[in-house]
Amino acid sequence: PRRASSDVASGASDARHGTVRSSVLNLVLSAVGAGLLSMPYSLVGAGALPGLAFLAATALFTLWSLDLLEQTCRFVSSPQRVGGGSADASSLEALGRAVSGPRCEAFVRGCLVVALFFAQIVSIVLL
């Protein structure tokens, strides 16, 4: 539905909420993407042992970064954070705003748009 000009002027926005199914599908398509398709070629080029070692190291760094992201979300959402009061950390954009302000929120949104755009291209090519 279109918003009235008074809604736009007052800053009212239409909240859109994704379902769990759409979120999981989005994450799977992003994760499966080009990385999985190029893995056999990369392992052949690097050799079996170095390729598997690099794959294991990448998996560990991915787990570490997800753990840091989870800890940051919990910290930002907790009332004990520095500056008092909890902030919204319900999305990556909201987390970027809570941590570094509106410019970081816009940067995170741009990164997500680019990543999801290429994930959609991969899913179109595969289907």
GROMACS .gro file of C-alpha atoms in nm:
model
  127
    1PRO     CA    1   0.000   0.000   0.000
    2ARG     CA    2   0.110   0.352  -0.074
    3ARG     CA    3   0.167   0.588   0.215
    4ALA     CA    4   0.009   0.927   0.239
    5SER     CA    5   0.240   1.226   0.211
    6SER     CA    6   0.170   1.310   0.575
    7ASP     CA    7   0.301   0.964   0.673
    8VAL     CA    8   0.620   1.023   0.476
    9ALA     CA    9   0.668   1.366   0.628
   10SER     CA   10   0.619   1.235   0.981
   11GLY     CA   11   0.873   0.956   0.928
   12ALA     CA   12   0.623   0.669   0.952
   13SER     CA   13   0.748   0.355   0.782
   14ASP     CA   14   0.606   0.023   0.679
   15ALA     CA   15   0.772  -0.246   0.887
   16ARG     CA   16   0.844  -0.559   0.691
   17HIS     CA   17   0.905  -0.881   0.874
   18GLY     CA   18   1.051  -1.190   0.714
   19THR     CA   19   0.950  -1.539   0.805
   20VAL     CA   20   1.185  -1.795   0.953
   21ARG     CA   21   1.158  -1.997   0.632
   22SER     CA   22   1.257  -1.704   0.410
   23SER     CA   23   1.545  -1.613   0.642
   24VAL     CA   24   1.681  -1.969   0.642
   25LEU     CA   25   1.648  -1.994   0.264
   26ASN     CA   26   1.826  -1.662   0.223
   27LEU     CA   27   2.114  -1.774   0.446
   28VAL     CA   28   2.144  -2.111   0.272
   29LEU     CA   29   2.152  -1.951  -0.074
   30SER     CA   30   2.416  -1.706   0.044
   31ALA     CA   31   2.628  -1.978   0.201
   32VAL     CA   32   2.594  -2.231  -0.080
   33GLY     CA   33   2.663  -1.977  -0.356
   34ALA     CA   34   2.980  -1.949  -0.556
   35GLY     CA   35   3.205  -2.073  -0.274
   36LEU     CA   36   3.066  -2.423  -0.286
   37LEU     CA   37   3.073  -2.430  -0.664
   38SER     CA   38   3.438  -2.323  -0.682
   39MET     CA   39   3.564  -2.542  -0.397
   40PRO     CA   40   3.660  -2.849  -0.608
   41TYR     CA   41   3.864  -2.635  -0.846
   42SER     CA   42   4.037  -2.461  -0.554
   43LEU     CA   43   4.121  -2.789  -0.381
   44VAL     CA   44   4.269  -2.933  -0.701
   45GLY     CA   45   4.481  -2.621  -0.753
   46ALA     CA   46   4.608  -2.607  -0.394
   47GLY     CA   47   4.655  -2.979  -0.338
   48ALA     CA   48   4.465  -3.207  -0.104
   49LEU     CA   49   4.637  -3.134   0.230
   50PRO     CA   50   4.692  -2.758   0.192
   51GLY     CA   51   4.340  -2.720   0.049
   52LEU     CA   52   4.180  -2.907   0.338
   53ALA     CA   53   4.392  -2.716   0.591
   54PHE     CA   54   4.281  -2.386   0.436
   55LEU     CA   55   3.920  -2.507   0.435
   56ALA     CA   56   3.944  -2.598   0.806
   57ALA     CA   57   4.104  -2.262   0.890
   58THR     CA   58   3.831  -2.079   0.699
   59ALA     CA   59   3.563  -2.275   0.887
   60LEU     CA   60   3.723  -2.183   1.221
   61PHE     CA   61   3.743  -1.813   1.129
   62THR     CA   62   3.379  -1.823   1.018
   63LEU     CA   63   3.273  -1.975   1.350
   64TRP     CA   64   3.480  -1.717   1.537
   65SER     CA   65   3.325  -1.426   1.345
   66LEU     CA   66   2.972  -1.560   1.404
   67ASP     CA   67   3.051  -1.596   1.775
   68LEU     CA   68   3.173  -1.234   1.786
   69LEU     CA   69   2.858  -1.121   1.606
   70GLU     CA   70   2.639  -1.307   1.855
   71GLN     CA   71   2.828  -1.165   2.154
   72THR     CA   72   2.796  -0.813   2.014
   73CYS     CA   73   2.421  -0.856   1.962
   74ARG     CA   74   2.379  -0.982   2.318
   75PHE     CA   75   2.590  -0.698   2.458
   76VAL     CA   76   2.412  -0.425   2.263
   77SER     CA   77   2.073  -0.566   2.363
   78SER     CA   78   2.162  -0.597   2.732
   79PRO     CA   79   2.072  -0.321   2.980
   80GLN     CA   80   2.423  -0.340   3.132
   81ARG     CA   81   2.596  -0.192   2.828
   82VAL     CA   82   2.806   0.123   2.851
   83GLY     CA   83   2.587   0.430   2.821
   84GLY     CA   84   2.295   0.254   2.985
   85GLY     CA   85   1.982   0.112   2.830
   86SER     CA   86   1.958  -0.155   2.567
   87ALA     CA   87   1.957  -0.088   2.194
   88ASP     CA   88   1.783  -0.265   1.910
   89ALA     CA   89   1.996  -0.544   1.764
   90SER     CA   90   1.721  -0.732   1.581
   91SER     CA   91   1.893  -0.705   1.242
   92LEU     CA   92   2.240  -0.648   1.105
   93GLU     CA   93   2.146  -0.291   1.009
   94ALA     CA   94   2.017  -0.217   1.359
   95LEU     CA   95   2.334  -0.365   1.505
   96GLY     CA   96   2.544  -0.140   1.280
   97ARG     CA   97   2.346   0.164   1.395
   98ALA     CA   98   2.379   0.067   1.762
   99VAL     CA   99   2.753   0.012   1.735
  100SER     CA  100   2.865   0.292   1.502
  101GLY     CA  101   2.572   0.511   1.404
  102PRO     CA  102   2.370   0.573   1.088
  103ARG     CA  103   2.664   0.566   0.846
  104CYS     CA  104   2.755   0.215   0.960
  105GLU     CA  105   2.391   0.115   0.924
  106ALA     CA  106   2.393   0.237   0.563
  107PHE     CA  107   2.725   0.059   0.497
  108VAL     CA  108   2.591  -0.270   0.636
  109ARG     CA  109   2.273  -0.233   0.429
  110GLY     CA  110   2.482  -0.175   0.116
  111CYS     CA  111   2.696  -0.481   0.187
  112LEU     CA  112   2.384  -0.691   0.237
  113VAL     CA  113   2.231  -0.566  -0.087
  114VAL     CA  114   2.546  -0.656  -0.282
  115ALA     CA  115   2.581  -0.998  -0.116
  116LEU     CA  116   2.215  -1.087  -0.162
  117PHE     CA  117   2.217  -0.961  -0.521
  118PHE     CA  118   2.497  -1.200  -0.611
  119ALA     CA  119   2.333  -1.481  -0.411
  120GLN     CA  120   2.020  -1.430  -0.620
  121ILE     CA  121   2.224  -1.443  -0.941
  122VAL     CA  122   2.377  -1.773  -0.827
  123SER     CA  123   2.036  -1.915  -0.740
  124ILE     CA  124   1.898  -1.812  -1.080
  125VAL     CA  125   2.193  -1.970  -1.259
  126LEU     CA  126   2.158  -2.293  -1.058
  127LEU     CA  127   1.783  -2.317  -1.103
   0.00000   0.00000   0.00000
